[in-house]
Short mmCIF file of C-alpha atoms (C1' of nucleotides) in Angstrom, two decimals:
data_model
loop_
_atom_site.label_atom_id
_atom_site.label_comp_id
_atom_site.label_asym_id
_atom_site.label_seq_id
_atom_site.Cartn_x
_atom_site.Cartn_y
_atom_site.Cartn_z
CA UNK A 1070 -141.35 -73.05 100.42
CA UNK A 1071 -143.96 -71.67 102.39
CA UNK A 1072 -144.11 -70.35 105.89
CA UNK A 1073 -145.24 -72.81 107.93
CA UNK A 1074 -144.81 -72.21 111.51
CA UNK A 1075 -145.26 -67.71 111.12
CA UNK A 1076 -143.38 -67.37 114.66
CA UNK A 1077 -146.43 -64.97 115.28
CA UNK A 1078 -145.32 -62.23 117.41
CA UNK A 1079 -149.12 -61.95 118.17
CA UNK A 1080 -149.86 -62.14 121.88
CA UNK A 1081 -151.50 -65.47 123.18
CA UNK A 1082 -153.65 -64.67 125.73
CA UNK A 1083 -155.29 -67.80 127.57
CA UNK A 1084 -158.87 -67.65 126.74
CA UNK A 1085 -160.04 -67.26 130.37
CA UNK A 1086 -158.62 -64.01 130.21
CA UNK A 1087 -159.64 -62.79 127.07
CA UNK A 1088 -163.38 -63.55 128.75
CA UNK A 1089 -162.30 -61.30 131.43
CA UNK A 1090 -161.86 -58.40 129.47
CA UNK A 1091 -165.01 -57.03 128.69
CA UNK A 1092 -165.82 -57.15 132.12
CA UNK A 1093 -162.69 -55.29 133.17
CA UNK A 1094 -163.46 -52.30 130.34
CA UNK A 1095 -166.28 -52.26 131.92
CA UNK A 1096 -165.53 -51.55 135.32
CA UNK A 1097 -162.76 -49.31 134.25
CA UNK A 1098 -165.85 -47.17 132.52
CA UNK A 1099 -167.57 -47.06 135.71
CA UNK A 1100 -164.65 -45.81 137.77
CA UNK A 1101 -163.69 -43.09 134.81
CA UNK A 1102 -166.97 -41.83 135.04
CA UNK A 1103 -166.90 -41.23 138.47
CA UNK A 1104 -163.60 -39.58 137.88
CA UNK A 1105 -161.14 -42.11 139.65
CA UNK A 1106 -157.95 -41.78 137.62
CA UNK A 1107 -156.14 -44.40 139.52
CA UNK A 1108 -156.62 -48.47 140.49
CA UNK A 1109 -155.08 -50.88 142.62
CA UNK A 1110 -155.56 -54.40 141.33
CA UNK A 1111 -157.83 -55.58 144.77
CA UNK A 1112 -160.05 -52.37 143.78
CA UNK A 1113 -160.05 -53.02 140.09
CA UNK A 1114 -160.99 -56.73 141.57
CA UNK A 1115 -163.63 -55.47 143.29
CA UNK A 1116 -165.47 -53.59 140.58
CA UNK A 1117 -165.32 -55.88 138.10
CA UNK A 1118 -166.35 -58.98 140.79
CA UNK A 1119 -162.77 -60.75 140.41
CA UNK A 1120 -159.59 -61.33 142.87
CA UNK A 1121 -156.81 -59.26 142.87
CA UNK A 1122 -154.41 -61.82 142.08
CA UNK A 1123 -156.22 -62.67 138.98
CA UNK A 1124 -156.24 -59.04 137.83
CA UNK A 1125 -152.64 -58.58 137.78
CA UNK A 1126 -152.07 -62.10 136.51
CA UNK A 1127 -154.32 -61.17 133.42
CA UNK A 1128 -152.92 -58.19 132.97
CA UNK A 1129 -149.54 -58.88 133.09
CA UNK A 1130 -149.85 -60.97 129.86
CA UNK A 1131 -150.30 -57.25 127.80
CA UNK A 1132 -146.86 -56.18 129.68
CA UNK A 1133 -146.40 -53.80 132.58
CA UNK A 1134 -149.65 -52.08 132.43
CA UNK A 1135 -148.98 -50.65 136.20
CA UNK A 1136 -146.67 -48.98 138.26
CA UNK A 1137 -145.29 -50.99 141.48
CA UNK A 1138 -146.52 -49.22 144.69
CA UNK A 1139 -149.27 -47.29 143.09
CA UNK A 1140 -151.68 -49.02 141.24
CA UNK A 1141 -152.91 -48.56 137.10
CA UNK A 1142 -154.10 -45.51 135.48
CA UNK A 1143 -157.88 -45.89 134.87
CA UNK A 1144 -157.71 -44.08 131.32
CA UNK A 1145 -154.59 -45.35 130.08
CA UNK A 1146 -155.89 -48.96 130.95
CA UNK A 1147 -159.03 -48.82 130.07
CA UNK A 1148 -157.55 -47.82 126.06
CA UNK A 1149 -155.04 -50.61 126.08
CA UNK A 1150 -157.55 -53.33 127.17
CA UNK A 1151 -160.41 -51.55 125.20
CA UNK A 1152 -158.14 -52.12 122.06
CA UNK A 1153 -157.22 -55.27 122.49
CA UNK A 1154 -161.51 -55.94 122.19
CA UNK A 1155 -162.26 -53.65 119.76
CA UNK A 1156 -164.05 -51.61 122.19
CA UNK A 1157 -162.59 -48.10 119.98
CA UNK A 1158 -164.26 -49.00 116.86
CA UNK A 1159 -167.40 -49.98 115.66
CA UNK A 1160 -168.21 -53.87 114.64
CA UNK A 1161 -171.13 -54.13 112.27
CA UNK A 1162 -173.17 -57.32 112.91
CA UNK A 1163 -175.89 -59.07 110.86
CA UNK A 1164 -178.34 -60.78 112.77
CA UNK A 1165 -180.51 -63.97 111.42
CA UNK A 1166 -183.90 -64.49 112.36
CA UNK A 1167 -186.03 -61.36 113.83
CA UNK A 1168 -188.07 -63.17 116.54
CA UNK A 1169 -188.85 -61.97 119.32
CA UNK A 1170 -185.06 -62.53 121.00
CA UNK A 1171 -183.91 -61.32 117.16
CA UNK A 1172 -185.77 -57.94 118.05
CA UNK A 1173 -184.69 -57.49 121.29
CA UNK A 1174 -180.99 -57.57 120.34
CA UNK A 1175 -181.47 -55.35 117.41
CA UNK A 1176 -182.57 -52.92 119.74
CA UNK A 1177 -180.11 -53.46 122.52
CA UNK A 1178 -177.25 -52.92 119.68
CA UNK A 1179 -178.50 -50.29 117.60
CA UNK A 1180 -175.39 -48.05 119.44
CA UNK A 1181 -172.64 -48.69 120.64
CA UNK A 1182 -169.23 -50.92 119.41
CA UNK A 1183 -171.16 -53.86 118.99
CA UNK A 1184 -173.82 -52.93 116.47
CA UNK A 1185 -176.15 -54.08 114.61
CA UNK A 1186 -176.66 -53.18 110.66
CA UNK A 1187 -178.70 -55.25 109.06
CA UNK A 1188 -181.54 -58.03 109.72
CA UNK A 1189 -182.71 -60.79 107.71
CA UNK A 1190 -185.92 -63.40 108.61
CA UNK A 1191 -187.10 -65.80 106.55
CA UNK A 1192 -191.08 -64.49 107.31
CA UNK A 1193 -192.28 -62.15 104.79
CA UNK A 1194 -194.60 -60.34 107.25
CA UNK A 1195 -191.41 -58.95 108.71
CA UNK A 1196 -189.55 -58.09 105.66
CA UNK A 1197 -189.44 -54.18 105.26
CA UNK A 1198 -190.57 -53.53 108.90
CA UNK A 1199 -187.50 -51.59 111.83
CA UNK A 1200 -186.17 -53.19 113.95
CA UNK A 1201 -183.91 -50.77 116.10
CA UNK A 1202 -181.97 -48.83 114.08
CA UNK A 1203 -182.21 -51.42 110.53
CA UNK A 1204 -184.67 -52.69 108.36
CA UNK A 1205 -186.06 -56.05 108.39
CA UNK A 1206 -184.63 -58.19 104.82
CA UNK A 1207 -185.49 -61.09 103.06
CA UNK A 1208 -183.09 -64.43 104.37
CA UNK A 1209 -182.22 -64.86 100.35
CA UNK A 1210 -180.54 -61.26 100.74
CA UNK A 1211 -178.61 -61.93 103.18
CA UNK A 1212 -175.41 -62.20 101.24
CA UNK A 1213 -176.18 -59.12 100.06
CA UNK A 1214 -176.32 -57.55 103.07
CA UNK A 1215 -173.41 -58.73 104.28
CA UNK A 1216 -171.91 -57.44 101.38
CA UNK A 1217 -173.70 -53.77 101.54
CA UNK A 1218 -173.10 -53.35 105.49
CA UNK A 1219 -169.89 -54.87 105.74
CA UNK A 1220 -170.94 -56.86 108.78
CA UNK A 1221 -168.18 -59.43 110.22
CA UNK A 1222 -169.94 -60.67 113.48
CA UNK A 1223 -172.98 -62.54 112.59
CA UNK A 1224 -175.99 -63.70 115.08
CA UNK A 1225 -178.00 -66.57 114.75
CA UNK A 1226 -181.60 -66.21 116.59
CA UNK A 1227 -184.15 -68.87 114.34
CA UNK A 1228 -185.80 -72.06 116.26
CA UNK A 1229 -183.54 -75.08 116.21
CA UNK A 1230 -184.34 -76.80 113.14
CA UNK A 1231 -183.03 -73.66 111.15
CA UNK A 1232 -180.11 -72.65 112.63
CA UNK A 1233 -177.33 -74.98 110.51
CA UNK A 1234 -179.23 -73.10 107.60
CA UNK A 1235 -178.55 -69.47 109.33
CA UNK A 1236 -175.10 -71.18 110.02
CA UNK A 1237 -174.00 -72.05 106.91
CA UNK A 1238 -175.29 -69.07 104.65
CA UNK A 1239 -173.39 -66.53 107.18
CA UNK A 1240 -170.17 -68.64 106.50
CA UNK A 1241 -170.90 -68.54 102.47
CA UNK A 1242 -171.43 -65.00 102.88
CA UNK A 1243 -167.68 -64.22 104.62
CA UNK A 1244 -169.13 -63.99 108.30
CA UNK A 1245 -166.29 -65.92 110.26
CA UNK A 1246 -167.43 -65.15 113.77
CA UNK A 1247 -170.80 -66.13 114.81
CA UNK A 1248 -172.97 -66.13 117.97
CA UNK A 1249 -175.43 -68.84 118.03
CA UNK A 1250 -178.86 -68.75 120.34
CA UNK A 1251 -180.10 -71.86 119.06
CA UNK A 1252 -179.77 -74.68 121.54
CA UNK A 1253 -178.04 -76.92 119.45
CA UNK A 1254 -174.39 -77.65 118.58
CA UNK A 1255 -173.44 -76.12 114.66
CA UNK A 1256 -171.22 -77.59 112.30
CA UNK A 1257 -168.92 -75.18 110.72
CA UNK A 1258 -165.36 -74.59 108.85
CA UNK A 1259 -162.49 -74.43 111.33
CA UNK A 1260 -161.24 -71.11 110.56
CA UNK A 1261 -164.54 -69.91 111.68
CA UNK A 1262 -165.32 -69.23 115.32
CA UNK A 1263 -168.71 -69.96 116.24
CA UNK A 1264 -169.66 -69.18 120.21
CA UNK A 1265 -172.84 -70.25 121.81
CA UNK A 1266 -175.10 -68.49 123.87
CA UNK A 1267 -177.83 -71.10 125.62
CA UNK A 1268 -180.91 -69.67 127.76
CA UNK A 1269 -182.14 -73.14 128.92
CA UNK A 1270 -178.57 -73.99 129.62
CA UNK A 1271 -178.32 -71.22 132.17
CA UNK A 1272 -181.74 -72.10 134.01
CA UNK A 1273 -180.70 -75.67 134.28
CA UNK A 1274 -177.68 -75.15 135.62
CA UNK A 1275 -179.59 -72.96 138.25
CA UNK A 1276 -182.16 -75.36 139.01
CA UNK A 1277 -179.46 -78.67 139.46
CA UNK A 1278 -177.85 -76.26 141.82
CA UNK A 1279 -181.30 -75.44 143.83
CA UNK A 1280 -181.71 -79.23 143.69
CA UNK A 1281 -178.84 -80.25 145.47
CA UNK A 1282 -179.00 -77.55 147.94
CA UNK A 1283 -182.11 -78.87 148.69
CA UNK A 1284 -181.41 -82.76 148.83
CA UNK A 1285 -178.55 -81.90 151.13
CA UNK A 1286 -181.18 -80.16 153.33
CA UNK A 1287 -183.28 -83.32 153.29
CA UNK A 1288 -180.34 -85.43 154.38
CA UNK A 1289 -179.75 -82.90 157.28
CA UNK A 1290 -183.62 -83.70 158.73
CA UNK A 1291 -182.89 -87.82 158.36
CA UNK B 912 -172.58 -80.47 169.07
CA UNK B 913 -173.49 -79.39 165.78
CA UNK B 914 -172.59 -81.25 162.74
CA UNK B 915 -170.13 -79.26 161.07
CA UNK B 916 -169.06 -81.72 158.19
CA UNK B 917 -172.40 -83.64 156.98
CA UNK B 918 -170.27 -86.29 155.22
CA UNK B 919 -172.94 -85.64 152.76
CA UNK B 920 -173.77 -88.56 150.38
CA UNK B 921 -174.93 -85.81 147.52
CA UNK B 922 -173.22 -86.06 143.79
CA UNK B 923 -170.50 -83.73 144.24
CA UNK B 924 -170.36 -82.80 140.23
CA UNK B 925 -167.56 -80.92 139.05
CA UNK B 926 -169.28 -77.54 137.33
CA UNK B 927 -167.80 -78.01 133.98
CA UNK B 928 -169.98 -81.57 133.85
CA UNK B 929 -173.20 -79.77 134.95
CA UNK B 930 -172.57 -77.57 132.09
CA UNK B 931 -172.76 -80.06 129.59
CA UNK B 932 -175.32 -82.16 130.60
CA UNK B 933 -178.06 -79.91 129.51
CA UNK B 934 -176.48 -80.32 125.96
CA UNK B 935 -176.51 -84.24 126.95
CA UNK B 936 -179.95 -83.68 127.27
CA UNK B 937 -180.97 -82.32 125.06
CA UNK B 938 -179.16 -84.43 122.27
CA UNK B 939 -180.55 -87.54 123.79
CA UNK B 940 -184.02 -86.08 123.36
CA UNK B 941 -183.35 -85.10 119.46
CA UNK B 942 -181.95 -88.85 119.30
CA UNK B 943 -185.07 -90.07 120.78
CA UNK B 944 -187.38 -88.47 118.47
CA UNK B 945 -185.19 -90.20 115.79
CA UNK B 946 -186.08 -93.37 116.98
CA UNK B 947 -182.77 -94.01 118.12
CA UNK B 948 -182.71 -96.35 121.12
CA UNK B 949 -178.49 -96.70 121.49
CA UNK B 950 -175.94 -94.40 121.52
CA UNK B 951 -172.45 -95.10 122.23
CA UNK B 952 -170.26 -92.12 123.70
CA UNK B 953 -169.23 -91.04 120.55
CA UNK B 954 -171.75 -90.60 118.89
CA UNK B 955 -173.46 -89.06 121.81
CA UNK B 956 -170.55 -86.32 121.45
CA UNK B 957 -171.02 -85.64 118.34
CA UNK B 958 -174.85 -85.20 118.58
CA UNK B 959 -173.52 -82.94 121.79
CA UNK B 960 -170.67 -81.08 120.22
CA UNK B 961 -168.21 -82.81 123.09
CA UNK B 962 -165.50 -85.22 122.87
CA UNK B 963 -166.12 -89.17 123.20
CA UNK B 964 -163.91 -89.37 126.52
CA UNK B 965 -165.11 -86.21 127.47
CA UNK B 966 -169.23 -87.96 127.35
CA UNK B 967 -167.89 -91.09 129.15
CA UNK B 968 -166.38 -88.98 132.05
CA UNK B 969 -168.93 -87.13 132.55
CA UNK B 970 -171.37 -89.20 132.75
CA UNK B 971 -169.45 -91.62 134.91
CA UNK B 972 -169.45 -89.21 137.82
CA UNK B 973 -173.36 -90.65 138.19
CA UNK B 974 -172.64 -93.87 137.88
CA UNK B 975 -172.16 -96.97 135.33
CA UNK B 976 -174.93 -95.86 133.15
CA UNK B 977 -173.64 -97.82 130.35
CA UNK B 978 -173.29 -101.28 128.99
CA UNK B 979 -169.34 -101.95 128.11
CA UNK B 980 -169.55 -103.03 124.33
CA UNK B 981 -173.10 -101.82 123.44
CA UNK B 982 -173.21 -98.17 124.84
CA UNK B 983 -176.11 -96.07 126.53
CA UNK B 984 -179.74 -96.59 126.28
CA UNK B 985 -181.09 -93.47 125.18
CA UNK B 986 -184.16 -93.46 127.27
CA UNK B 987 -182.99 -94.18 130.23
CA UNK B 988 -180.07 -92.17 130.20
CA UNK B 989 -182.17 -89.23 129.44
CA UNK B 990 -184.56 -89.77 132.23
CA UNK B 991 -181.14 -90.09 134.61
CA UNK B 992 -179.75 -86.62 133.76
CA UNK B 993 -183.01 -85.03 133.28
CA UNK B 994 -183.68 -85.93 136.56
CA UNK B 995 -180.16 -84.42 137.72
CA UNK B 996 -181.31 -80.83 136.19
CA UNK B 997 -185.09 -81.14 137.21
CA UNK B 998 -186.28 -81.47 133.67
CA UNK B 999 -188.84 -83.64 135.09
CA UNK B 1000 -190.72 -81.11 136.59
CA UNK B 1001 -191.56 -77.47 136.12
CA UNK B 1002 -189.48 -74.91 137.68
CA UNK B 1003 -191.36 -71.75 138.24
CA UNK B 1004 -189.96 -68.48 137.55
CA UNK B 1005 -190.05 -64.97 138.29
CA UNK B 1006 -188.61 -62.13 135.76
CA UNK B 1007 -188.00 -58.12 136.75
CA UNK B 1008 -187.21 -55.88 134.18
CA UNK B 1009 -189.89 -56.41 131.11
CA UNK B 1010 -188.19 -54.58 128.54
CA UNK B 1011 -187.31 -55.90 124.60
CA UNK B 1012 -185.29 -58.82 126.31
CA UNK B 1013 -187.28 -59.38 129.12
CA UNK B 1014 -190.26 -59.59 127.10
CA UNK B 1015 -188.87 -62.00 124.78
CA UNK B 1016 -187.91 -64.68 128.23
CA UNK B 1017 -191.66 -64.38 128.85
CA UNK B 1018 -192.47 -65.79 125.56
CA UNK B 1019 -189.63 -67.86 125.04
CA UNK B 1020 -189.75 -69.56 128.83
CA UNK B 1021 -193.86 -69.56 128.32
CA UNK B 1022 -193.87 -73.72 128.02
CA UNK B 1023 -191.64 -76.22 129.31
CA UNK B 1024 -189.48 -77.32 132.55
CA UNK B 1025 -188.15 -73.41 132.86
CA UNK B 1026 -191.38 -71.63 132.77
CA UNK B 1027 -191.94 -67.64 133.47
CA UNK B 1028 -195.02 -67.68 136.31
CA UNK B 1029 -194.49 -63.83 136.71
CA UNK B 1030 -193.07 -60.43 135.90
CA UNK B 1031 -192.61 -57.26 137.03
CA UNK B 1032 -191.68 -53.93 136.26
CA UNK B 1033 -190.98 -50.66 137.60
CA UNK B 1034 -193.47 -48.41 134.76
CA UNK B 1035 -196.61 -48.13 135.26
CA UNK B 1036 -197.41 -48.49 131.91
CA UNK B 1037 -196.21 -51.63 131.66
CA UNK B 1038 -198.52 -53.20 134.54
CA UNK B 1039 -201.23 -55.23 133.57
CA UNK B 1040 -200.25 -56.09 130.40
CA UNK B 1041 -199.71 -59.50 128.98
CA UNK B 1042 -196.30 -60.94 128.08
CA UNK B 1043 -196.34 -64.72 127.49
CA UNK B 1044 -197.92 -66.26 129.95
CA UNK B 1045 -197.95 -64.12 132.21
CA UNK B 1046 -199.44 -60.58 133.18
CA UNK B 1047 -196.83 -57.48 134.35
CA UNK B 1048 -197.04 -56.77 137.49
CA UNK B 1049 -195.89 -53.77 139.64
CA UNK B 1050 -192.19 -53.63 140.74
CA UNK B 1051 -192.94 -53.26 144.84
CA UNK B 1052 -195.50 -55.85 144.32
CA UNK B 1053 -192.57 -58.96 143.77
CA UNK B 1054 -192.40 -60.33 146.84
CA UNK B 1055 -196.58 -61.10 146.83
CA UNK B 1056 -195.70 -62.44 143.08
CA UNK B 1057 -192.92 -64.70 144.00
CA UNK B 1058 -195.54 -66.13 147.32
CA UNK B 1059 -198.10 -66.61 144.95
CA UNK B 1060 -196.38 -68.53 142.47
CA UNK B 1061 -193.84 -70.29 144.27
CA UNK B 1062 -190.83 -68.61 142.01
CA UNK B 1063 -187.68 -70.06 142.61
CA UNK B 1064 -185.66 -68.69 139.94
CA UNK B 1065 -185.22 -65.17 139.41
CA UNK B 1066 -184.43 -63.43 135.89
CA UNK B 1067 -183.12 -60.02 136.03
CA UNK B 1068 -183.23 -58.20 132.83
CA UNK B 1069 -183.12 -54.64 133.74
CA UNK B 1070 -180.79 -51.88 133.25
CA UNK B 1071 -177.45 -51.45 134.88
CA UNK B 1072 -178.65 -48.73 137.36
CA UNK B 1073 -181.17 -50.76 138.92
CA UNK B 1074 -179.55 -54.33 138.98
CA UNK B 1075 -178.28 -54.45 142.17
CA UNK B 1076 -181.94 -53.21 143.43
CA UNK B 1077 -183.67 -55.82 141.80
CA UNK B 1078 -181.19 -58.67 143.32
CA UNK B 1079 -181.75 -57.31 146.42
CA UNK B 1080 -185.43 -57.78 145.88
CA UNK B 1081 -185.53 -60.98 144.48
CA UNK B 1082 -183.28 -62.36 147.78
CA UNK B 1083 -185.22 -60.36 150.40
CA UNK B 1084 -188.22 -62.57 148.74
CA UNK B 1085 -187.00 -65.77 149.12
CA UNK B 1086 -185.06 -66.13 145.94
CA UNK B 1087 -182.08 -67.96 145.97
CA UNK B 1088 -180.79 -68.84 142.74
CA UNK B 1089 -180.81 -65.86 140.09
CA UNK B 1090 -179.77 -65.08 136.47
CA UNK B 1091 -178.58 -61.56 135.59
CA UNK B 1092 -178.74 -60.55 132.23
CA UNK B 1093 -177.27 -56.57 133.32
CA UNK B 1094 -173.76 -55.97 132.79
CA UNK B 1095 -172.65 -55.55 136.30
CA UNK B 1096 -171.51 -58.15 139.23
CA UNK B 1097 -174.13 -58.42 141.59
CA UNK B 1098 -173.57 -58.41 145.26
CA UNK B 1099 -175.62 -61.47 147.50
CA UNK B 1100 -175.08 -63.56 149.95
CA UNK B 1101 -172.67 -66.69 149.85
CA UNK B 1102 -176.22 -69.10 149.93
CA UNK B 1103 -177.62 -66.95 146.68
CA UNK B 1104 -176.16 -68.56 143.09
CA UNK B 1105 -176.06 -65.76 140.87
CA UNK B 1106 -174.77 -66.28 137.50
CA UNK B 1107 -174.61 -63.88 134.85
CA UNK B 1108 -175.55 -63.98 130.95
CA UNK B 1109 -173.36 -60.96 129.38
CA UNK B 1110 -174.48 -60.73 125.83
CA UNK B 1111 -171.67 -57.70 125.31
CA UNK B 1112 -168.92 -59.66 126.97
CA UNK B 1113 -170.18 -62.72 124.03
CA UNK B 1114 -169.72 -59.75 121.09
CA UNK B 1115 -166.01 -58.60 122.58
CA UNK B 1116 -164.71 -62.21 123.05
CA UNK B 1117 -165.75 -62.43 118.96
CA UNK B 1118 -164.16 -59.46 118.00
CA UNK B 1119 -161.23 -60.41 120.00
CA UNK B 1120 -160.60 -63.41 117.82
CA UNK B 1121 -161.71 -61.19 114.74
CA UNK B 1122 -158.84 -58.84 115.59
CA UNK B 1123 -155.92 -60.89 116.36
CA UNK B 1124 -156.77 -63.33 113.17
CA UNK B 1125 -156.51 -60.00 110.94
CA UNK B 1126 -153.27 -59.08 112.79
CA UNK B 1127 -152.41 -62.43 112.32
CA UNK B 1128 -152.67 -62.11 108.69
CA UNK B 1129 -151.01 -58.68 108.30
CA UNK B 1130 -148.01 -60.30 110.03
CA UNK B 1131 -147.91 -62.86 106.86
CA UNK B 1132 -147.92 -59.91 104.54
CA UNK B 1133 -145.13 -57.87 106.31
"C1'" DA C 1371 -144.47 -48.21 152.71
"C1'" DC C 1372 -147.10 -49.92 149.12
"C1'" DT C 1373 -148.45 -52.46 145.04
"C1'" DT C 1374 -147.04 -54.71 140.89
"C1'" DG C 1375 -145.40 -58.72 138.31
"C1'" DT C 1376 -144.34 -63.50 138.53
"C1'" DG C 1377 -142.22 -68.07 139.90
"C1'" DA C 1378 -144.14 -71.94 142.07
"C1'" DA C 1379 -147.84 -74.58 144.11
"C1'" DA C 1380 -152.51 -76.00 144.08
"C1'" DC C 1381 -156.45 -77.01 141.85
"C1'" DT C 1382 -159.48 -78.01 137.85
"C1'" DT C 1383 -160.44 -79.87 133.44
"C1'" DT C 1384 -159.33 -82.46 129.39
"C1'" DT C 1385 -157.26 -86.09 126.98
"C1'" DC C 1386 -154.85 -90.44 126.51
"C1'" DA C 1387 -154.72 -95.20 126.59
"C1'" DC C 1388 -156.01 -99.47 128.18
"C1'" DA C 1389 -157.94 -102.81 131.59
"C1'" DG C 1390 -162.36 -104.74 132.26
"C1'" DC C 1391 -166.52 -106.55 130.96
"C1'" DG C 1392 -170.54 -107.68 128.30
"C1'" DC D 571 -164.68 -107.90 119.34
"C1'" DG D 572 -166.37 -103.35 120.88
"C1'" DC D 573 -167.29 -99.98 124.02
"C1'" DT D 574 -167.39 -98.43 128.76
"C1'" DG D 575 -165.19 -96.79 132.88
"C1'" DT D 576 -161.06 -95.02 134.83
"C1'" DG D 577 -156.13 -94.55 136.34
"C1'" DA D 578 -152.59 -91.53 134.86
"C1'" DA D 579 -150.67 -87.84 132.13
"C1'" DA D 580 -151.23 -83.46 130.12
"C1'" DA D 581 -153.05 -79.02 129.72
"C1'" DG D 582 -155.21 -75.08 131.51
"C1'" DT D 583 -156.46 -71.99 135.35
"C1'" DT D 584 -156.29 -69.97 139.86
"C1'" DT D 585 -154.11 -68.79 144.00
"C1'" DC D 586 -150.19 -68.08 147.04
"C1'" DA D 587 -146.46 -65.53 148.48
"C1'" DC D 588 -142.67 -62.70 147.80
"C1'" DA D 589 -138.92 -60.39 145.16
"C1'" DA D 590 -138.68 -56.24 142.57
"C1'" DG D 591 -139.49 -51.69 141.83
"C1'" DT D 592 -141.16 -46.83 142.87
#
DNA sequence: ACTTGTGAAACTTTTCACAGCG
DNA sequence: CGCTGTGAAAAGTTTCACAAGT
């Protein structure tokens, strides 16, 4: 008989948080490097543009990370939240389609624990050219270099009508995570975990926003 | 006596809705180039990625848009909420920072509703030269740009380090409504909408769910 | 004294389920 | 009949406020 309910022991941390934590790494990087060794939740707020109550709310679901009447260690936290992301080792990503978006993301993660290692485009002008720290591939390689690089995150930056292509020969090729640029919705499997990331999404959220702050100054003048 | 509450007769939207309905958009317009004249709500969430009672609450916070029985005229309801994010009209826009990812916004946002009318940068060697549209102008020089062009959004796509500078800038010229690609939480004033595009935070969240379904799995083994 | 960790309340968002209407 | 529009329930998230601990 099969296990079907595990009782995971694995933490379940509400997803809210878990977007949370890059930013508080972050912040906990700044205030290492200017050699603060200690936090209190409104200052760790502060730095990392949250409120204090939702600091020590998210933190509370990894345990008792502080110490009542003093605040948290900046090392010791940032580690145990850095873990939880992955932040301590490097995650080799393969990136699909070497635009001009494509380029600019192989260059911006060429270091670091979110890194690029291999590139494929479907152009064959581009095949065999650098792109930050990797070479350019064919797209019929890309299983290969997958395979070669051991890449588990994969990116998705081809024009719309492409990107279920992109989509579904990352999933043949074991990628199970996936960040998608393309502005439209992707089918995939359910035990993979496919994120969007939408430019013209972002602007036109800005621009209803300037909209209505502007019919609401009309209706002040009638 | 000043009014203090202007019983204002504006949409008040609730900001997961506005998030969608550039998605609602731009399905609508994919359906429309399919010849498609009716949708009904669930197949409008599918086209969308959303859920069918998730499309028809949305979209009843504007009003009865639909026909009970039949659905949603596909024209018309993409005129209504284009009209709700401006996609009717050009919104001009001014980038700082014109490095790999700045340069690919000014091609990418060359064309369409969101459109790139200038950039600037803080090297010299970068002034003058094209990128998209649009030709690089010098850093102290924004405030002319965003007169001349009528900017109203701002992109900010330069390092860390000089984020905060370049928000500044963009407010102190008029700029209310900004998108900040840096890795840091910008300060402004209450009337400036900042939102942020973390492309690192996007990577972590990945390799968070990477991580926890591998310890997931170990658990099964143990 | 000071700050964490957390019950409880408040608020937001999603989903259910069905009345209402073409 | 079929599909929208929406009350009501459920789920998720944030904030309050204070007991607990150092």
């Amino acid at each position: 008989m099969p296990v079907t309910t595990p009782a995971s022991s694995a933490l379940d941390i509400p997803a809210a948080t878990v977007e949370r934590l890059p930013h508080y790494v972050r912040a906990l990087e700044r205030l290492a490097a200017r050699g603060v060794q200690r936090v209190s939740s409104a200052e760790l707020a502060e730095a990392a543009g949250a409120q204090a109550a939702q600091v020590r709310r998210d933190l509370s679901y990894f345990g008792s990370l502080g110490t009542r009447g003093v605040g948290y260690a900046v090392d010791a936290l940032r580690d145990e939240l850095g873990r939880h992301i992955g932040a301590t080792f490097v995650w080799p990503i393969v990136i699909v389609g070497v635009g001009n978006l494509g380029t600019a993301l192989c260059r911006q993660f060429s270091t670091g624990p979110y890194r690029v290692v291999a590139a494929v485009d479907s152009s064959p002008d581009l095949v065999g050219q650098p792109r930050g720290g990797v070479v350019v591939r064919a797209q019929n390689e890309l299983a290969d270099a997958v395979r070669d690089t051991g890449a588990v995150l994969g990116i998705i930056t081809v024009p719309v009508a492409a990107a279920q292509a992109a989509c579904d020969a990352l999933v043949a090729s074991g990628v199970r995570s996936i960040l998608n640029f393309a502005p439209v919705p992707l089918e995939a499997p359910d035990d993979v975990h496919v994120r969007a990331v939408d430019l013209a999404q972002e602007l036109a959220v800005l621009a209803f926003g300037e909209q209505h702050r502007r019919q609401a100054a009309t209706e002040l003048h009638a």
